[in-house]
Tab-separated table of C-alpha atoms in Angstrom:
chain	number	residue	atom	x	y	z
D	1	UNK	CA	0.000	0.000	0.000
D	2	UNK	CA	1.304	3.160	-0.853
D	3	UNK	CA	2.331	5.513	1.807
D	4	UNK	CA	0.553	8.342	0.410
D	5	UNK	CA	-2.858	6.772	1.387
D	6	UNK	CA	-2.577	7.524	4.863
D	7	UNK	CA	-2.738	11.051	4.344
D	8	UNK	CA	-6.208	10.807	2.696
D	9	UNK	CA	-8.642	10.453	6.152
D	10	UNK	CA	-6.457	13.682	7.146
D	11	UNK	CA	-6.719	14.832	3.927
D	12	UNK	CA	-10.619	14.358	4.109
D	13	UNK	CA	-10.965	15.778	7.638
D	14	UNK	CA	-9.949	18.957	6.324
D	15	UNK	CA	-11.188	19.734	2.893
D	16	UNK	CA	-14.682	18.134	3.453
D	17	UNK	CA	-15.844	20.339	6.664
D	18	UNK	CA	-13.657	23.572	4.441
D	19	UNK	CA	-16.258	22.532	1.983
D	20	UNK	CA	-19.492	22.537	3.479
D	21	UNK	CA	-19.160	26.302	4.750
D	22	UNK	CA	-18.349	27.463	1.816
D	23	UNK	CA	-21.178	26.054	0.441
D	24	UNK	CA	-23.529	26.504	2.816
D	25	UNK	CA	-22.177	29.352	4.321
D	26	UNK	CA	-20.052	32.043	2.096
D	27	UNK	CA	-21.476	31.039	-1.097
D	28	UNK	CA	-24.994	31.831	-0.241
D	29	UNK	CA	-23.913	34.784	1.610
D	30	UNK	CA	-22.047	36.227	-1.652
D	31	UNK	CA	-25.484	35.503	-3.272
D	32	UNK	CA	-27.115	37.556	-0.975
D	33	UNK	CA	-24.539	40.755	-0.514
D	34	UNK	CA	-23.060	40.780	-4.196
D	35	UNK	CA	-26.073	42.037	-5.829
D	36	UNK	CA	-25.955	45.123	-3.552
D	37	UNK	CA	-22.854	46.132	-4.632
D	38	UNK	CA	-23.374	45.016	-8.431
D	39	UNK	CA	-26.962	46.583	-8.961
D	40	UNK	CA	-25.679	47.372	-12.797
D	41	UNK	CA	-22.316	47.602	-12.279
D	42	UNK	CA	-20.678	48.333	-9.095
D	43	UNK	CA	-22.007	51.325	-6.768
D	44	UNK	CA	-22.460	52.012	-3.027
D	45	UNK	CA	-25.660	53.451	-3.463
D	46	UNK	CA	-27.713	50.989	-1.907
D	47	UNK	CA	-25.675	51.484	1.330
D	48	UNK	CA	-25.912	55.428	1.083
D	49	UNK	CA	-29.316	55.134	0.731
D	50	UNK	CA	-29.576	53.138	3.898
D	51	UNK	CA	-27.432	55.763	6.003
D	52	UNK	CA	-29.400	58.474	4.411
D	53	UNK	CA	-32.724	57.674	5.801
D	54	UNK	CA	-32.652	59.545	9.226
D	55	UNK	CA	-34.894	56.360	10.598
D	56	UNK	CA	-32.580	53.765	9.462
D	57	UNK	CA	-29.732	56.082	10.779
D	58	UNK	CA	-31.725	55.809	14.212
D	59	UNK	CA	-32.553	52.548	14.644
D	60	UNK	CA	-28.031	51.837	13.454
D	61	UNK	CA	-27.018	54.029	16.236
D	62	UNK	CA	-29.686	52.726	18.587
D	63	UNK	CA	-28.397	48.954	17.924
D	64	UNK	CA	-25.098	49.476	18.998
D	65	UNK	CA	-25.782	51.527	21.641
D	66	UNK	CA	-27.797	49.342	23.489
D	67	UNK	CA	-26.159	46.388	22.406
D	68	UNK	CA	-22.780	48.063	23.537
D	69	UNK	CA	-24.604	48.638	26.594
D	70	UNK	CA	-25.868	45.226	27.456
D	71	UNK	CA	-22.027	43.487	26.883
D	72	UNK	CA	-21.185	46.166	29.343
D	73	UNK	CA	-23.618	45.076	32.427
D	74	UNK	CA	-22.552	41.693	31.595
D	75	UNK	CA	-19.679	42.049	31.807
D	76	UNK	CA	-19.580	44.120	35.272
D	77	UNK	CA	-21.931	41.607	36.810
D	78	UNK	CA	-20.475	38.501	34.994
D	79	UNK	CA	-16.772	38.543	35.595
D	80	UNK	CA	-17.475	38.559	39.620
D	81	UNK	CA	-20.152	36.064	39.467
D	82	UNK	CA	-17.670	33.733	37.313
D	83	UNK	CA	-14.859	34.043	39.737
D	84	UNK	CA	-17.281	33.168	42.704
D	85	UNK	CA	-18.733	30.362	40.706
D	86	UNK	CA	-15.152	29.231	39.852
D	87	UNK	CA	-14.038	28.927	43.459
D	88	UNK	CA	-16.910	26.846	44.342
D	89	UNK	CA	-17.206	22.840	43.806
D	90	UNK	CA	-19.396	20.405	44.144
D	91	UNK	CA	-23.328	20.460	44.858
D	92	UNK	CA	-23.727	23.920	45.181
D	93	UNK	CA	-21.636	24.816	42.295
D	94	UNK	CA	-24.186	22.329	40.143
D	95	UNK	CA	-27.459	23.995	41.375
D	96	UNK	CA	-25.835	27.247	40.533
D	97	UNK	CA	-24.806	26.110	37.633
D	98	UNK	CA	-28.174	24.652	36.676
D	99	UNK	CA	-29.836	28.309	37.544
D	100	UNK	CA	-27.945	30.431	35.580
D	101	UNK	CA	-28.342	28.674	32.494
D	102	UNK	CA	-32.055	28.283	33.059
D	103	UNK	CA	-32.846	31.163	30.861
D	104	UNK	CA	-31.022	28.934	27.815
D	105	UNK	CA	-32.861	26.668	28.288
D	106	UNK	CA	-36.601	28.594	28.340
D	107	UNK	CA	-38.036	29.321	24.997
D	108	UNK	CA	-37.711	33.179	23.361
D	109	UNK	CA	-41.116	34.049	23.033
D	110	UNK	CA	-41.767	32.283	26.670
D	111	UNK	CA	-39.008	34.723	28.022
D	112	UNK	CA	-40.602	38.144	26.230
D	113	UNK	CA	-43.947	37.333	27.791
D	114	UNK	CA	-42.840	37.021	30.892
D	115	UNK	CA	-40.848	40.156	30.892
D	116	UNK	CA	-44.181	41.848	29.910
D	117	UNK	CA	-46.168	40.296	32.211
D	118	UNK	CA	-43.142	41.983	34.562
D	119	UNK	CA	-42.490	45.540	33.205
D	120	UNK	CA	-46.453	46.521	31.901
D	121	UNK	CA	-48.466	48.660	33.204
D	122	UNK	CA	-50.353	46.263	34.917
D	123	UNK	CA	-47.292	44.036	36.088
D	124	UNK	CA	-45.852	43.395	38.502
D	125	UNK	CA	-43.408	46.487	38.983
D	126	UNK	CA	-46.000	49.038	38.172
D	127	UNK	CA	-48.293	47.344	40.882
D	128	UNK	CA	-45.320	47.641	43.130
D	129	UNK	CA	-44.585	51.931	42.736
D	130	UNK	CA	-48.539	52.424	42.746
D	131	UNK	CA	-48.807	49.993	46.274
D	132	UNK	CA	-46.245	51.629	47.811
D	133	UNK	CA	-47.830	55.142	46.494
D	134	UNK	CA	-44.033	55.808	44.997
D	135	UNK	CA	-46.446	56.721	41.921
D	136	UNK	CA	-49.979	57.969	41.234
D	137	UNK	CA	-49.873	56.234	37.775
D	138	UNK	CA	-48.279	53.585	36.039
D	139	UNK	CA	-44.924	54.112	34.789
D	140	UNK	CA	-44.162	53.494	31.159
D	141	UNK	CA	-41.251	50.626	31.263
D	142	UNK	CA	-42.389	48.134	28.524
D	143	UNK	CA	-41.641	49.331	24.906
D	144	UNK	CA	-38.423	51.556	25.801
D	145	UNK	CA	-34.803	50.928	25.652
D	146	UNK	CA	-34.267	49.890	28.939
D	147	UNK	CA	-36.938	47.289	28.713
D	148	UNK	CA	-34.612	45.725	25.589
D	149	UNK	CA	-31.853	46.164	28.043
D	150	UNK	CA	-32.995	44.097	30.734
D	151	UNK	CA	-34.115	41.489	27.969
D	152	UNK	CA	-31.018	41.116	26.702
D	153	UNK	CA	-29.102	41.280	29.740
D	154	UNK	CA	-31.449	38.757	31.276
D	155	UNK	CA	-30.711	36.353	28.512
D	156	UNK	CA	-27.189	36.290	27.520
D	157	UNK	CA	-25.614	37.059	30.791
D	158	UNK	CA	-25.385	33.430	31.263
D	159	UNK	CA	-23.408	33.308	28.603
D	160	UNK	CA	-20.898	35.377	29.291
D	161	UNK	CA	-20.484	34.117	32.546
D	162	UNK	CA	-20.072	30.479	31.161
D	163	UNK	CA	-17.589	31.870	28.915
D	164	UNK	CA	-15.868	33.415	32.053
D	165	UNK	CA	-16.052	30.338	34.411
D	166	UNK	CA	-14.242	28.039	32.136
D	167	UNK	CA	-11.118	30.302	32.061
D	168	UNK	CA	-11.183	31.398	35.680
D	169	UNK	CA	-11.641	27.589	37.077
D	170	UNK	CA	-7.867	27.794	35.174
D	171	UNK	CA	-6.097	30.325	37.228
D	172	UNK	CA	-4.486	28.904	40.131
D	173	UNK	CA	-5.473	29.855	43.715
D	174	UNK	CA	-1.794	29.853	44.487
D	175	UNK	CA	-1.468	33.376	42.522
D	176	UNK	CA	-4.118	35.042	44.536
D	177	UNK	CA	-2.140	33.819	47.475
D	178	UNK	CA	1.189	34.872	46.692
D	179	UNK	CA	-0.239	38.125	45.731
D	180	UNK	CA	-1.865	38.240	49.329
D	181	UNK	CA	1.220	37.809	50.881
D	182	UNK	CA	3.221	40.439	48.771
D	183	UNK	CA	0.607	42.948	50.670
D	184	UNK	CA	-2.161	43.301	47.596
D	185	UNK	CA	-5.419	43.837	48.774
D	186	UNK	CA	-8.494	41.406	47.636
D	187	UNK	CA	-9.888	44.359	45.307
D	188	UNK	CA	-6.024	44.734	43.569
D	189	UNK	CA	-5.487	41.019	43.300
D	190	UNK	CA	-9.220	40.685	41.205
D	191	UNK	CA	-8.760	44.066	39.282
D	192	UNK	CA	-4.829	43.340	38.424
D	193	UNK	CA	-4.324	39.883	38.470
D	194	UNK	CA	-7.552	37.724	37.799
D	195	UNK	CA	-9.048	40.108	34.980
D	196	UNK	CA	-5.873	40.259	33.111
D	197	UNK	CA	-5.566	36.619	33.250
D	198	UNK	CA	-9.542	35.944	32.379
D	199	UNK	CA	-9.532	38.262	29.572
D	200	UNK	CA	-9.409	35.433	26.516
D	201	UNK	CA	-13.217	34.465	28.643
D	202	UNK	CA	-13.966	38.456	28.884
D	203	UNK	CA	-13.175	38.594	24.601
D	204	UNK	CA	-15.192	35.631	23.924
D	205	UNK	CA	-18.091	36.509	26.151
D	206	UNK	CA	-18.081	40.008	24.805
D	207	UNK	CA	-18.422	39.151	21.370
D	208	UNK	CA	-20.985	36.617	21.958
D	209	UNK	CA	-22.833	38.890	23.844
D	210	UNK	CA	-22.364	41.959	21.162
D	211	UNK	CA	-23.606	39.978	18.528
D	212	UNK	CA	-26.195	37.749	20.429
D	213	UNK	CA	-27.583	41.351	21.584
D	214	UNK	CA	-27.331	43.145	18.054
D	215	UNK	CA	-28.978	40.246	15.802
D	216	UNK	CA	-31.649	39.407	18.365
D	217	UNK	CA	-35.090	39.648	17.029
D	218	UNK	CA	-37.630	38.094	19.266
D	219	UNK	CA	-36.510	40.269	22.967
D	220	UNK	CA	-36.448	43.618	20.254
D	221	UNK	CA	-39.964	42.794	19.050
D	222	UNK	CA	-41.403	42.118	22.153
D	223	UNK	CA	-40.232	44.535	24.509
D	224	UNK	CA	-38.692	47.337	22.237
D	225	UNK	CA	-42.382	47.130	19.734
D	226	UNK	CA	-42.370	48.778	16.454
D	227	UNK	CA	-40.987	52.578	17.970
D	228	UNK	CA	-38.008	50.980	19.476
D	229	UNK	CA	-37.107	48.841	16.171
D	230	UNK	CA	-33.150	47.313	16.149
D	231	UNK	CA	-31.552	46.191	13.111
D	232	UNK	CA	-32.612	42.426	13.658
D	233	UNK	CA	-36.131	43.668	13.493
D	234	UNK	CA	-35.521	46.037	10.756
D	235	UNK	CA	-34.376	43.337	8.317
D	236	UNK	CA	-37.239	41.243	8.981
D	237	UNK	CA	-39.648	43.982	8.352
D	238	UNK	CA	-37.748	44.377	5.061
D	239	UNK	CA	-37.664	41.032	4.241
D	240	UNK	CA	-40.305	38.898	5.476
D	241	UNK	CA	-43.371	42.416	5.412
D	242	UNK	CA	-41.952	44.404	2.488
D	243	UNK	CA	-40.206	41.802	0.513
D	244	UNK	CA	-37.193	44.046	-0.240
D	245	UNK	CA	-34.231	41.211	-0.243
D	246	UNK	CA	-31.860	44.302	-1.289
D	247	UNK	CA	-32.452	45.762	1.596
D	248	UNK	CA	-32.343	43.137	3.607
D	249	UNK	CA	-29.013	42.211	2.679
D	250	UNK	CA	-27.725	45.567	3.172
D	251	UNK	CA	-29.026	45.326	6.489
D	252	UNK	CA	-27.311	41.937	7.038
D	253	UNK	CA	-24.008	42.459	5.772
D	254	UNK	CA	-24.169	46.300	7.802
D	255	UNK	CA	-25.032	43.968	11.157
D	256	UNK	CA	-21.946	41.446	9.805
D	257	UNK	CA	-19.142	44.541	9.450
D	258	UNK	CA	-20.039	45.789	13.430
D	259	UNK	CA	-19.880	42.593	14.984
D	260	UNK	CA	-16.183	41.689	12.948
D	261	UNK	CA	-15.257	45.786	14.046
D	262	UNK	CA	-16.129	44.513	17.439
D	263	UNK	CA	-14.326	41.715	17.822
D	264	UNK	CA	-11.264	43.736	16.705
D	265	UNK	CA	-11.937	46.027	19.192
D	266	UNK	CA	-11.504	43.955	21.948
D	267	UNK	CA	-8.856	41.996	20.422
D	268	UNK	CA	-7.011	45.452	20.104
D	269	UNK	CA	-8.217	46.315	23.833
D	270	UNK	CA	-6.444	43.048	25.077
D	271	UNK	CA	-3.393	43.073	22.982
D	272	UNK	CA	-2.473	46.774	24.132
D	273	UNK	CA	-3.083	45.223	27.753
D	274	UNK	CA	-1.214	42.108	27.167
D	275	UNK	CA	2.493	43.009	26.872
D	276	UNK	CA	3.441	39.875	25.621
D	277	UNK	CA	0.758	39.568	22.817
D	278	UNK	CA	-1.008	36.632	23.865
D	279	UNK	CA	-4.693	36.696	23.427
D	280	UNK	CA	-4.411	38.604	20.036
């Protein structure tokens, strides 16, 4: 048998999965995006348009700032909670475990109903500020940006903190120890030495978060309605109600270029922290 043949399962393993996304994956995406840049010959214009309509300019900038917003409470509230979770074993790190990825595990539309039930005017909160006479009427909280906030932060903080937990269980105690005995205080060992260390789980959570957050449609639709529209919701209105694919792939591959500036963002962020290059 000739030696060469055992380099064809390897050989296989490679090009066949390489095949199937381009395919399935950049293929039909070219289908989609090339016509907007080759409507009869090439031209921007569709993209202009886009930025030119002070709506669509609204509902962009709203996007990332809320989306920007939501990786940043999950982050603040996730990189704590994943270095408690990380220091804990057995039982009660299970159960805890099991809680916070409950909200994974509870359908979409199930979650934005509940959150309505929660922030309407007859829910739950509302019937709280008017008991406690902290308001004579209800309070508008359902249909703002801070109800797509909570949404959002509600369902993919448990992802960044499982992003976090798997690199903190990997940083020894012994560091925080020796650090304790050099004189560093428990808030200068966690803001100097753990974060540093966790931040390849802070990038990855981050970006899963940005881009969980800014191509969301069902959280959007339910608690943002049609006056607090993102760019997830957008497209489907375009797509799906109008029947503009054009537009809908301008809106796609707009909602593809933020996430990939994103990621280099933070990439950037933790190289210019990392002296020796490491998580770039």
């Amino acid at each position: 048998m000739n030696k060469n043949t055992h380099y064809i399962p390897v050989l296989l393993a490679l090009v066949l999965p390489l095949l199937t996304v381009v395919i399935f994956l950049f293929y039909p995406l070219l289908q989609t995006i090339l016509p907007t840049f080759f409507p009869a010959g090439f031209s921007l214009t569709a993209y202009t348009g886009f930025f030119s309509d002070s709506l669509n300019r609204i509902i962009f900038f709203r996007s990332i700032r809320l989306s920007v917003l939501t990786t940043a409470i999950c982050m603040a509230a996730g990189i704590p909670a994943a270095y408690y979770l990380s220091r804990l074993s057995g039982v009660k790190k299970r159960v805890l475990n099991s809680l916070i990825l409950f909200p994974l595990l509870t359908n979409a539309v199930v979650r934005g109903f509940a959150w309505i039930s929660i922030l309407g005017k007859n829910g739950l909160i509302n019937q709280l500020l008017t008991g406690l006479h902290l308001t004579k009427a209800p309070v508008q909280l359902l249909y703002t940006d801070g109800a797509i906030v909570v949404g959002s932060v509600y369902l993919f903080l448990p992802v960044m903190i499982s992003s976090l937990t798997s690199v903190m269980e990997q940083i020894s105690v012994d560091i925080e120890e020796a650090a304790h005995t050099l004189g560093a205080g428990t808030c200068a060992v966690f803001l100097r030495i753990i974060t540093p260390l966790a931040l390849p789980g802070i990038i990855t959570g981050s970006v899963l978060v940005f881009a969980g957050t800014i191509s969301a449609y069902t959280t959007p639709t339910l608690l943002g309605g049609n006056k607090k529209m993102m760019l997830a919701t957008l497209l489907y209105q375009q797509s799906s109600t109008l029947s503009d694919w054009n537009a809908a792939a301008v809106i796609s591959l707009i909602m593809i270029v933020i996430s990939l500036g994103i990621m280099k963002v933070f990439t950037s962020v933790a190289s210019s922290m990392d002296r020796r290059k490491s998580y770039v």
